[in-house]
Amino acid sequence: MFLINCPYCGERDQQEFKAGGEAHIERPKQPTELSDDEWAEYLFMRKNIKGVQFERWNHAHGCRKWFNMVRDTSNDEIKAIYKMGEKPPAQ
Amino acid sequence: MRNKYSVFSLIKNALSYHENWQRAWKDPTPKKEYDAIIVGGGGHGLATAYYLAKKHNMNNIAVVEKGWIGGGNTGRNTTIIRSNYLWDASAGLYDHALKIWEGLSQELNYNVMFSQRGVMNLAHNLQDVRDLKRRTHANRLNGIDAVYLSTEEVKKFCPIINTSPDIRYPVLGGTLQRRAGTARHDAVAWGYARGADAMGVDIIQNCEVKGIKRNGDSVEGIETTRGFIKTKKVGVVAAGHSSVIANMAGLRLPLESKPLQALVSEPVKPIIDTVVMSNAVHAYVSQSDKGELVIGAGTDDYVSYTQKGSHQIVEGTLNAILELYPIFSRMRMLRQWGGIVDICPDASPILSKTSIKGLYFNCGWGTGGFKATPGSGDLFAHTIANDEPHKLNAAFNLNRFVSGDLVDEHGAAAVAH
């Protein structure tokens, strides 16, 4: 449980947010040409990092907007928050 | 030679004030090479080592554990054992485990306190009723004992449940598996450790894996905090940290690791003599032999390795418990903790070979792995020894995420993920 600084609403309780999993997984540009292995990679395989991870979050009980977060999953410390479409900060 | 535990050994040791009990397992230094190494000294890992030695004559093996044995999810779960899963593959897997549980204390000469007190799953809406009836039929077709109970029968079986039609989510019925129950989680790890150690397995604690050495597509050994250990076969049974080990070998797994919480109350006299699970409102409760109410809460929805979890998850579970069991309204909670569970997209486990020769994974048990401990160990040992899965775990391969042949137990079973 922690506080999240929504880029649109400011600091709110994590309870208001919904985690959306790993960020920057690009949807395949040519889905019809994908092999089963590539589909599995896109749909199911995750880095699931212990340490600094890039994630998507949604302010579900607030502005309902999506944004990105850089968080250390070993101690839940938030390193950076940036809007969708913005370049991820260098780590 | 391992001394046998019995009433006579108890009396004999009482005479020397219980100060001369034989060590249950040794504290060996790692050898340079083993025939196989199990990464992870929880229940599943120790059971795997036990069955490798017992059924497949692999005695030159080791279990490496970064902390102490049974200190991870084995010591953190709510000890519920049942096999009433919907799909055939799951029913086969979990009932295989349940059958081993039934004779486990005798086999290990270690009392795992397996208690077949029954597990009841409640229905709180019409869809629950339909799902639970369907599951009951599916279970019976698979030879698993299951009965559907009316609201009155639920009340008769567990009188402290509030079955009033006026509550927010009234009890419309339930299912009961009488062979299901609970066991003493620490004893399972200790019993398997003692059994494996007696057959020559090295149980190496405080030994963290730092890398997996590969020669092309084969495993050559593991780098640990206690040096390099050579081996051709590595079985990873690391629960929430499976992805961490997989990343060392350059593999990706379809897992997300999340905190799952549980809590116990102050101890009270016996009040609930079964296990009651309510998926729809997420409340499940049983009572330990010490008298504490053992309550399982849910997972958080974000990836975390912190073994903590959020307060509102516990609050939500306790709200549901108070509505279902008003008698608990003045109970005080004593302890709360979290464990990191590795969840697959289809909420079923992975017991599988990988694309790397000699590297095997047993993971993805998510929120309900304890119940499968003996079966998981047995089948994973078979998979490692033969380099082929047993027919009971063939469906739980890693390739199912490519073929699409998922074992989708997420909403289908009685599980509360």
Coordinates of C-alpha atoms in Angstrom, one line a residue:
Chain A
M1 CA 0.0 0.0 0.0
F2 CA 1.5 3.3 -1.0
L3 CA 0.7 6.8 -2.4
I4 CA 0.7 7.4 -6.2
N5 CA 1.2 10.8 -7.7
C6 CA -1.4 10.7 -10.6
P7 CA 0.0 13.0 -13.3
Y8 CA -3.6 14.5 -13.6
C9 CA -4.9 14.5 -10.1
G10 CA -1.9 14.6 -7.8
E11 CA -1.1 12.3 -4.9
R12 CA -3.8 9.7 -4.0
D13 CA -4.1 6.5 -2.2
Q14 CA -3.0 3.4 -4.2
Q15 CA -6.5 2.0 -3.4
E16 CA -7.9 4.3 -6.1
F17 CA -5.7 2.8 -8.8
K18 CA -5.7 -0.4 -10.9
A19 CA -2.4 -1.9 -11.9
G20 CA -2.2 -2.6 -15.6
G21 CA 0.9 -4.8 -15.8
E22 CA 4.1 -4.5 -17.7
A23 CA 4.4 -1.3 -19.9
H24 CA 5.8 -0.8 -23.4
I25 CA 4.7 -4.2 -24.8
E26 CA 4.0 -3.2 -28.3
R27 CA 1.1 -4.6 -30.1
P28 CA 2.3 -6.5 -33.2
K29 CA 2.2 -4.4 -36.3
Q30 CA 1.2 -7.3 -38.6
P31 CA -0.9 -9.6 -36.4
T32 CA -1.8 -11.9 -39.3
E33 CA 1.8 -12.8 -39.9
L34 CA 2.7 -13.7 -36.3
S35 CA 3.7 -17.3 -35.5
D36 CA 2.2 -19.0 -32.4
D37 CA 5.5 -18.5 -30.6
E38 CA 5.4 -14.8 -31.2
W39 CA 1.8 -14.6 -30.1
A40 CA 2.6 -16.4 -26.9
E41 CA 5.5 -14.0 -26.3
Y42 CA 3.2 -11.0 -26.8
L43 CA 0.2 -12.3 -24.9
F44 CA 1.6 -14.2 -22.0
M45 CA 5.3 -13.9 -21.4
R46 CA 6.3 -11.3 -18.8
K47 CA 9.6 -10.0 -17.4
N48 CA 8.1 -10.0 -13.8
I49 CA 11.2 -8.2 -12.6
K50 CA 12.3 -8.1 -9.0
G51 CA 13.7 -4.6 -9.0
V52 CA 13.0 -1.7 -11.2
Q53 CA 10.1 -2.4 -13.5
F54 CA 8.1 -0.2 -16.0
E55 CA 4.3 -0.5 -15.6
R56 CA 1.0 0.8 -16.7
W57 CA -1.5 2.1 -14.1
N58 CA -5.0 3.4 -14.3
H59 CA -6.6 5.9 -11.9
A60 CA -9.8 3.8 -11.9
H61 CA -11.6 5.6 -9.1
G62 CA -10.4 9.0 -10.1
C63 CA -9.8 10.6 -13.5
R64 CA -9.8 7.1 -15.1
K65 CA -6.7 8.0 -17.2
W66 CA -3.9 5.6 -17.9
F67 CA -0.2 6.5 -17.2
N68 CA 3.2 4.8 -16.8
M69 CA 5.1 4.2 -13.7
V70 CA 8.7 3.1 -12.9
R71 CA 8.6 1.2 -9.6
D72 CA 11.0 -1.0 -7.7
T73 CA 9.1 -4.2 -7.0
S74 CA 11.4 -5.3 -4.3
N75 CA 10.4 -2.4 -2.0
D76 CA 7.4 -0.8 -3.8
E77 CA 9.3 2.5 -4.2
I78 CA 8.1 4.6 -7.1
K79 CA 10.9 6.0 -9.1
A80 CA 9.1 8.0 -11.8
I81 CA 5.7 8.6 -13.3
Y82 CA 5.1 9.7 -16.8
K83 CA 2.1 10.1 -19.2
M84 CA 1.2 7.7 -21.9
G85 CA 3.1 8.5 -25.1
E86 CA 6.0 10.1 -23.2
K87 CA 9.4 8.6 -23.5
P88 CA 10.3 6.4 -20.5
P89 CA 13.1 7.9 -18.3
A90 CA 16.5 6.4 -18.7
Q91 CA 17.5 4.0 -15.9
Chain B
M1 CA 20.7 -44.3 10.0
R2 CA 17.6 -42.4 10.9
N3 CA 16.0 -43.3 14.2
K4 CA 12.3 -44.1 13.9
Y5 CA 9.8 -41.8 15.7
S6 CA 7.4 -43.7 17.8
V7 CA 5.7 -43.7 21.2
F8 CA 8.8 -45.6 22.5
S9 CA 11.3 -43.1 21.2
L10 CA 9.1 -40.4 22.9
I11 CA 9.3 -42.1 26.2
K12 CA 13.0 -42.9 25.8
N13 CA 13.8 -39.2 25.0
A14 CA 11.6 -38.0 27.8
L15 CA 14.0 -39.8 30.2
S16 CA 16.8 -37.5 29.0
Y17 CA 14.6 -34.4 29.1
H18 CA 14.3 -34.3 25.3
E19 CA 17.9 -33.1 25.0
N20 CA 19.3 -36.0 23.0
W21 CA 17.0 -36.2 19.9
Q22 CA 18.8 -37.0 16.8
R23 CA 19.1 -34.2 14.2
A24 CA 16.3 -34.5 11.7
W25 CA 18.6 -33.5 8.8
K26 CA 22.3 -32.7 8.4
D27 CA 23.9 -29.4 7.5
P28 CA 26.3 -30.5 4.7
T29 CA 28.7 -28.3 2.7
P30 CA 28.0 -28.4 -1.0
K31 CA 29.8 -31.1 -3.1
K32 CA 31.5 -30.1 -6.3
E33 CA 29.0 -32.0 -8.4
Y34 CA 25.5 -33.5 -8.2
D35 CA 23.4 -35.6 -10.5
A36 CA 20.5 -33.1 -10.0
I37 CA 19.9 -29.9 -8.0
I38 CA 16.6 -28.7 -6.8
V39 CA 16.5 -24.9 -6.4
G40 CA 14.1 -24.0 -3.6
G41 CA 13.7 -25.8 -0.2
G42 CA 10.0 -25.3 0.3
G43 CA 7.5 -28.2 0.5
H44 CA 7.4 -28.8 -3.3
G45 CA 11.2 -28.7 -3.7
L46 CA 11.8 -31.0 -0.7
A47 CA 9.1 -33.4 -1.9
T48 CA 10.7 -33.4 -5.4
A49 CA 14.0 -34.4 -3.8
Y50 CA 12.4 -37.0 -1.6
Y51 CA 10.7 -38.8 -4.6
L52 CA 13.8 -38.5 -6.8
A53 CA 15.7 -40.4 -4.2
K54 CA 12.9 -42.8 -3.3
K55 CA 11.3 -43.7 -6.6
H56 CA 14.0 -42.9 -9.1
N57 CA 17.2 -43.9 -7.1
M58 CA 18.8 -40.5 -7.6
N59 CA 20.6 -40.1 -4.3
N60 CA 23.5 -37.9 -5.3
I61 CA 21.3 -34.8 -5.4
A62 CA 20.9 -31.5 -3.5
V63 CA 18.3 -29.0 -2.5
V64 CA 19.6 -25.5 -2.3
E65 CA 17.6 -22.9 -0.4
K66 CA 18.5 -19.2 -0.1
G67 CA 16.9 -18.9 3.4
W68 CA 15.8 -21.7 5.6
I69 CA 13.6 -24.7 4.6
G70 CA 9.9 -24.0 4.7
G71 CA 10.5 -20.3 5.3
G72 CA 8.7 -19.1 2.2
N73 CA 5.2 -19.9 1.1
T74 CA 5.2 -23.3 2.8
G75 CA 5.2 -21.5 6.1
R76 CA 2.8 -18.7 4.9
N77 CA -0.2 -20.4 3.5
T78 CA -3.5 -21.3 5.1
T79 CA -2.9 -25.1 4.8
I80 CA -6.1 -25.9 2.9
I81 CA -6.1 -29.2 1.0
R82 CA -8.8 -30.2 -1.5
S83 CA -9.1 -31.6 -5.0
N84 CA -12.5 -30.4 -6.2
Y85 CA -11.2 -28.8 -9.4
L86 CA -13.4 -28.5 -12.5
W87 CA -11.2 -29.6 -15.4
D88 CA -10.1 -33.2 -15.9
A89 CA -6.4 -32.3 -15.9
S90 CA -6.6 -30.4 -12.6
A91 CA -8.8 -33.0 -11.0
G92 CA -6.2 -35.6 -11.9
L93 CA -3.3 -33.5 -10.6
Y94 CA -4.9 -32.4 -7.3
D95 CA -6.5 -35.8 -6.5
H96 CA -3.2 -37.5 -7.1
A97 CA -1.8 -35.2 -4.3
L98 CA -4.8 -35.8 -2.0
K99 CA -4.4 -39.6 -2.3
I100 CA -0.7 -39.2 -1.2
W101 CA -1.7 -36.9 1.7
E102 CA -4.0 -39.7 3.0
G103 CA -1.0 -41.9 3.8
L104 CA 1.8 -39.3 4.1
S105 CA 2.3 -39.3 7.9
Q106 CA 2.8 -43.1 7.9
E107 CA 5.1 -43.0 4.8
L108 CA 7.3 -40.2 6.2
N109 CA 7.2 -41.4 9.8
Y110 CA 6.4 -37.8 10.6
N111 CA 3.0 -36.5 11.7
V112 CA 1.9 -34.0 9.2
M113 CA -1.3 -33.6 11.1
F114 CA -3.4 -34.2 8.0
S115 CA -7.0 -33.7 9.1
Q116 CA -9.9 -34.5 6.7
R117 CA -12.3 -32.1 8.2
G118 CA -14.0 -31.3 4.9
V119 CA -13.9 -28.2 2.8
M120 CA -17.2 -26.4 2.1
N121 CA -17.5 -23.9 -0.8
L122 CA -20.4 -21.4 -0.6
A123 CA -22.6 -20.1 -3.4
H124 CA -23.8 -16.5 -3.0
N125 CA -25.6 -15.8 -6.3
L126 CA -27.4 -17.8 -9.0
Q127 CA -24.4 -18.1 -11.2
D128 CA -22.4 -19.5 -8.2
V129 CA -25.2 -22.1 -7.8
R130 CA -24.9 -23.2 -11.4
D131 CA -21.1 -23.2 -11.3
L132 CA -20.9 -25.2 -8.1
K133 CA -23.5 -27.7 -9.3
R134 CA -21.6 -28.2 -12.5
R135 CA -18.3 -28.6 -10.6
T136 CA -19.9 -31.2 -8.3
H137 CA -21.0 -33.2 -11.3
A138 CA -17.6 -32.9 -13.0
N139 CA -15.8 -33.9 -9.8
R140 CA -18.0 -37.0 -9.4
L141 CA -17.3 -38.0 -13.0
N142 CA -13.6 -37.9 -12.1
G143 CA -14.1 -40.0 -9.0
I144 CA -13.7 -37.1 -6.6
D145 CA -16.1 -37.0 -3.7
A146 CA -18.3 -34.0 -3.9
V147 CA -21.9 -33.2 -2.8
Y148 CA -24.1 -30.2 -3.3
L149 CA -25.7 -28.7 -0.2
S150 CA -28.8 -26.7 0.2
T151 CA -28.8 -23.6 2.5
E152 CA -30.3 -25.7 5.3
E153 CA -27.6 -28.3 4.9
V154 CA -24.9 -25.7 4.9
K155 CA -26.3 -24.4 8.2
K156 CA -26.5 -27.9 9.6
F157 CA -22.8 -28.6 8.7
C158 CA -21.5 -25.4 10.0
P159 CA -24.0 -23.8 12.4
I160 CA -22.2 -20.5 12.9
I161 CA -22.7 -19.3 9.3
N162 CA -25.3 -16.6 9.0
T163 CA -27.7 -18.1 6.4
S164 CA -30.3 -15.3 6.8
P165 CA -31.7 -14.2 3.4
D166 CA -31.3 -10.6 4.5
I167 CA -27.5 -10.3 4.3
R168 CA -25.9 -8.6 1.3
Y169 CA -24.7 -11.8 -0.3
P170 CA -27.0 -14.6 1.1
V171 CA -25.9 -18.2 1.2
L172 CA -27.8 -20.0 -1.6
G173 CA -26.1 -23.3 -1.2
G174 CA -22.6 -24.9 -1.2
T175 CA -20.5 -27.9 -2.0
L176 CA -18.7 -30.2 0.3
Q177 CA -15.7 -32.3 -0.2
R178 CA -15.4 -34.5 2.9
R179 CA -11.9 -35.9 2.0
A180 CA -10.5 -32.4 1.9
G181 CA -9.1 -30.7 5.0
T182 CA -5.9 -29.2 6.4
A183 CA -2.4 -30.2 7.4
R184 CA 0.4 -28.8 9.4
H185 CA 2.5 -26.8 6.9
D186 CA 5.9 -26.8 8.7
A187 CA 5.6 -30.5 9.4
V188 CA 5.3 -31.2 5.7
A189 CA 8.6 -29.4 4.9
W190 CA 10.3 -31.0 7.9
G191 CA 9.0 -34.5 7.2
Y192 CA 10.1 -34.4 3.6
A193 CA 13.5 -32.9 4.5
R194 CA 14.1 -35.6 7.1
G195 CA 13.0 -38.3 4.6
A196 CA 15.1 -37.0 1.8
D197 CA 18.2 -36.5 4.1
A198 CA 17.9 -40.1 5.3
M199 CA 18.3 -41.2 1.7
G200 CA 21.4 -39.2 1.2
V201 CA 20.0 -35.9 -0.3
D202 CA 22.1 -32.8 0.7
I203 CA 19.8 -30.1 2.0
I204 CA 21.9 -26.9 1.8
Q205 CA 20.4 -23.9 3.5
N206 CA 21.5 -20.2 3.3
C207 CA 22.7 -20.9 -0.3
E208 CA 21.3 -18.5 -2.8
V209 CA 21.4 -19.2 -6.6
K210 CA 23.1 -16.3 -8.4
G211 CA 23.3 -17.7 -11.9
I212 CA 22.7 -20.7 -14.1
K213 CA 25.6 -21.8 -16.2
R214 CA 24.7 -22.9 -19.7
N215 CA 26.8 -24.6 -22.4
G216 CA 24.7 -23.8 -25.5
D217 CA 21.3 -25.3 -24.9
S218 CA 22.3 -27.5 -21.9
V219 CA 22.7 -26.8 -18.2
E220 CA 26.2 -27.1 -16.8
G221 CA 25.7 -26.0 -13.2
I222 CA 24.6 -23.2 -10.9
E223 CA 26.5 -20.3 -9.4
T224 CA 25.6 -19.8 -5.7
T225 CA 26.6 -17.7 -2.8
R226 CA 28.6 -20.8 -1.7
G227 CA 30.4 -21.3 -5.0
F228 CA 29.8 -23.0 -8.3
I229 CA 28.1 -26.4 -8.2
K230 CA 28.2 -28.6 -11.3
T231 CA 25.2 -30.5 -12.4
K232 CA 23.4 -31.6 -15.6
K233 CA 19.8 -31.3 -14.2
V234 CA 18.3 -28.3 -12.4
G235 CA 14.8 -28.4 -11.1
V236 CA 13.6 -24.9 -10.2
V237 CA 10.9 -24.8 -7.5
A238 CA 11.2 -21.2 -6.5
A239 CA 7.5 -20.1 -6.3
G240 CA 7.3 -16.2 -6.4
H241 CA 10.9 -16.0 -7.4
S242 CA 10.6 -18.3 -10.4
S243 CA 10.9 -15.5 -12.9
V244 CA 14.1 -14.3 -11.2
I245 CA 15.7 -17.7 -11.8
A246 CA 14.3 -17.9 -15.3
N247 CA 15.8 -14.5 -16.2
M248 CA 19.3 -15.9 -15.1
A249 CA 18.9 -18.6 -17.7
G250 CA 17.6 -16.2 -20.3
L251 CA 14.1 -17.6 -20.2
R252 CA 10.8 -15.7 -19.9
L253 CA 7.8 -17.3 -18.1
P254 CA 4.1 -16.4 -18.2
L255 CA 4.1 -15.4 -14.6
E256 CA 3.3 -12.4 -12.4
S257 CA 4.4 -12.4 -8.8
K258 CA 2.0 -10.8 -6.4
P259 CA 1.6 -10.5 -2.6
L260 CA -1.0 -12.7 -1.1
Q261 CA -2.0 -12.2 2.5
A262 CA -3.2 -14.3 5.4
L263 CA -3.9 -13.6 9.0
V264 CA -4.7 -15.4 12.3
S265 CA -6.8 -14.4 15.3
E266 CA -6.1 -14.9 18.9
P267 CA -6.6 -18.5 19.9
V268 CA -10.1 -19.5 21.1
K269 CA -11.9 -22.7 21.9
P270 CA -13.1 -24.9 19.0
I271 CA -15.8 -23.1 17.1
I272 CA -15.4 -24.2 13.5
D273 CA -14.5 -27.8 12.7
T274 CA -14.3 -27.5 9.0
V275 CA -12.9 -25.2 6.3
V276 CA -15.3 -22.8 4.7
M277 CA -14.5 -20.9 1.5
S278 CA -16.5 -18.2 -0.2
N279 CA -15.2 -17.3 -3.6
A280 CA -17.8 -14.6 -4.4
V281 CA -17.2 -12.5 -1.3
H282 CA -13.7 -13.7 -0.8
A283 CA -13.8 -15.0 2.7
Y284 CA -12.3 -18.2 3.8
V285 CA -11.7 -19.4 7.3
S286 CA -10.7 -22.5 9.3
Q287 CA -9.4 -23.0 12.8
S288 CA -5.9 -24.2 13.6
D289 CA -5.2 -26.9 16.3
K290 CA -3.9 -24.0 18.5
G291 CA -7.4 -22.4 18.2
E292 CA -6.6 -19.5 16.0
L293 CA -8.9 -18.6 13.2
V294 CA -6.9 -18.9 10.0
I295 CA -8.1 -16.5 7.4
G296 CA -6.9 -16.2 3.8
A297 CA -7.2 -12.8 2.1
G298 CA -6.7 -12.0 -1.6
T299 CA -3.8 -10.9 -3.8
D300 CA -2.9 -7.4 -4.7
D301 CA -3.2 -6.6 -8.4
Y302 CA 0.3 -5.3 -8.9
V303 CA 3.7 -7.1 -9.1
S304 CA 5.6 -6.9 -5.9
Y305 CA 8.2 -9.0 -4.0
T306 CA 7.7 -7.3 -0.7
Q307 CA 5.8 -10.0 1.2
K308 CA 3.5 -7.3 2.6
G309 CA 0.3 -6.5 0.6
S310 CA -2.3 -3.8 1.0
H311 CA -4.5 -3.1 4.0
Q312 CA -7.7 -2.8 2.1
I313 CA -7.4 -6.4 0.9
V314 CA -7.4 -7.6 4.5
E315 CA -10.3 -5.2 5.3
G316 CA -12.4 -6.5 2.5
T317 CA -11.9 -10.1 3.6
L318 CA -12.7 -9.3 7.2
N319 CA -15.9 -7.4 6.1
A320 CA -17.1 -10.5 4.4
I321 CA -16.2 -12.7 7.3
L322 CA -18.1 -10.5 9.7
E323 CA -21.2 -10.7 7.6
L324 CA -21.0 -14.4 7.2
Y325 CA -20.0 -15.1 10.8
P326 CA -21.4 -12.4 13.1
I327 CA -20.1 -14.5 16.1
F328 CA -16.5 -13.4 15.2
S329 CA -17.3 -9.7 15.6
R330 CA -15.2 -9.2 18.7
M331 CA -12.3 -11.5 17.7
R332 CA -9.0 -9.8 17.7
M333 CA -6.5 -10.5 14.9
L334 CA -3.1 -11.5 16.2
R335 CA -0.8 -11.7 13.2
Q336 CA -0.9 -10.8 9.5
W337 CA 1.7 -11.6 6.8
G338 CA 2.2 -11.9 3.1
G339 CA 3.8 -14.3 0.7
I340 CA 4.7 -13.8 -3.0
V341 CA 2.7 -16.0 -5.3
D342 CA 3.5 -16.6 -8.9
I343 CA 0.3 -16.6 -11.0
C344 CA -0.1 -18.0 -14.5
P345 CA -2.6 -16.4 -16.9
D346 CA -4.8 -19.5 -16.7
A347 CA -4.3 -19.9 -12.9
S348 CA -2.9 -23.4 -13.4
P349 CA 0.7 -24.5 -12.5
I350 CA 3.6 -25.3 -14.8
L351 CA 5.5 -28.6 -14.2
S352 CA 7.5 -28.7 -17.3
K353 CA 10.7 -29.1 -19.3
T354 CA 12.0 -26.0 -21.0
S355 CA 13.8 -25.1 -24.2
I356 CA 17.1 -25.6 -22.2
K357 CA 18.1 -29.2 -21.8
G358 CA 18.3 -30.2 -18.2
L359 CA 16.4 -27.2 -16.9
Y360 CA 12.9 -27.9 -15.4
F361 CA 10.4 -25.6 -13.9
N362 CA 7.8 -26.3 -11.2
C363 CA 6.0 -23.0 -10.7
G364 CA 2.8 -21.0 -11.3
W365 CA 0.9 -22.6 -8.4
G366 CA -0.4 -19.1 -7.6
T367 CA -2.6 -18.9 -4.5
G368 CA -3.1 -22.6 -4.0
G369 CA 0.0 -24.7 -4.2
F370 CA 0.2 -26.1 -0.7
K371 CA -2.6 -28.7 -1.3
A372 CA -0.6 -30.2 -4.2
T373 CA 2.8 -30.5 -2.4
P374 CA 3.1 -34.3 -2.4
G375 CA 1.7 -34.8 -5.9
S376 CA 3.7 -31.9 -7.3
G377 CA 6.9 -33.4 -5.9
D378 CA 6.1 -36.9 -7.1
L379 CA 5.3 -35.7 -10.7
F380 CA 8.1 -33.2 -10.9
A381 CA 10.6 -35.9 -9.8
H382 CA 9.2 -38.2 -12.5
T383 CA 9.6 -35.3 -15.1
I384 CA 13.3 -34.7 -14.0
A385 CA 14.3 -38.3 -13.8
N386 CA 12.8 -39.4 -17.1
D387 CA 13.2 -36.1 -18.9
E388 CA 9.5 -36.6 -19.8
P389 CA 6.4 -35.6 -18.0
H390 CA 4.1 -38.1 -16.2
K391 CA 0.7 -38.3 -17.9
L392 CA -0.8 -36.5 -14.9
N393 CA 1.3 -33.4 -15.5
A394 CA 1.6 -33.5 -19.3
A395 CA -1.1 -30.9 -19.7
F396 CA 0.8 -28.5 -17.4
N397 CA 3.6 -27.9 -19.8
L398 CA 5.1 -24.6 -20.7
N399 CA 4.1 -25.0 -24.3
R400 CA 0.4 -24.7 -23.6
F401 CA 0.8 -20.9 -23.8
V402 CA 2.0 -21.4 -27.4
S403 CA -0.5 -24.1 -28.4
G404 CA -3.4 -22.3 -26.6
D405 CA -4.3 -25.5 -24.8
L406 CA -4.8 -23.7 -21.5
V407 CA -6.1 -25.3 -18.3
D408 CA -8.3 -22.4 -17.4
E409 CA -9.2 -22.7 -13.7
H410 CA -9.5 -19.0 -13.1
G411 CA -13.2 -18.5 -12.8
A412 CA -14.1 -22.1 -13.3
A413 CA -12.9 -23.8 -10.0
A414 CA -13.7 -23.0 -6.5
V415 CA -10.4 -21.2 -6.2
A416 CA -10.3 -17.7 -4.9
H417 CA -7.5 -16.0 -6.9

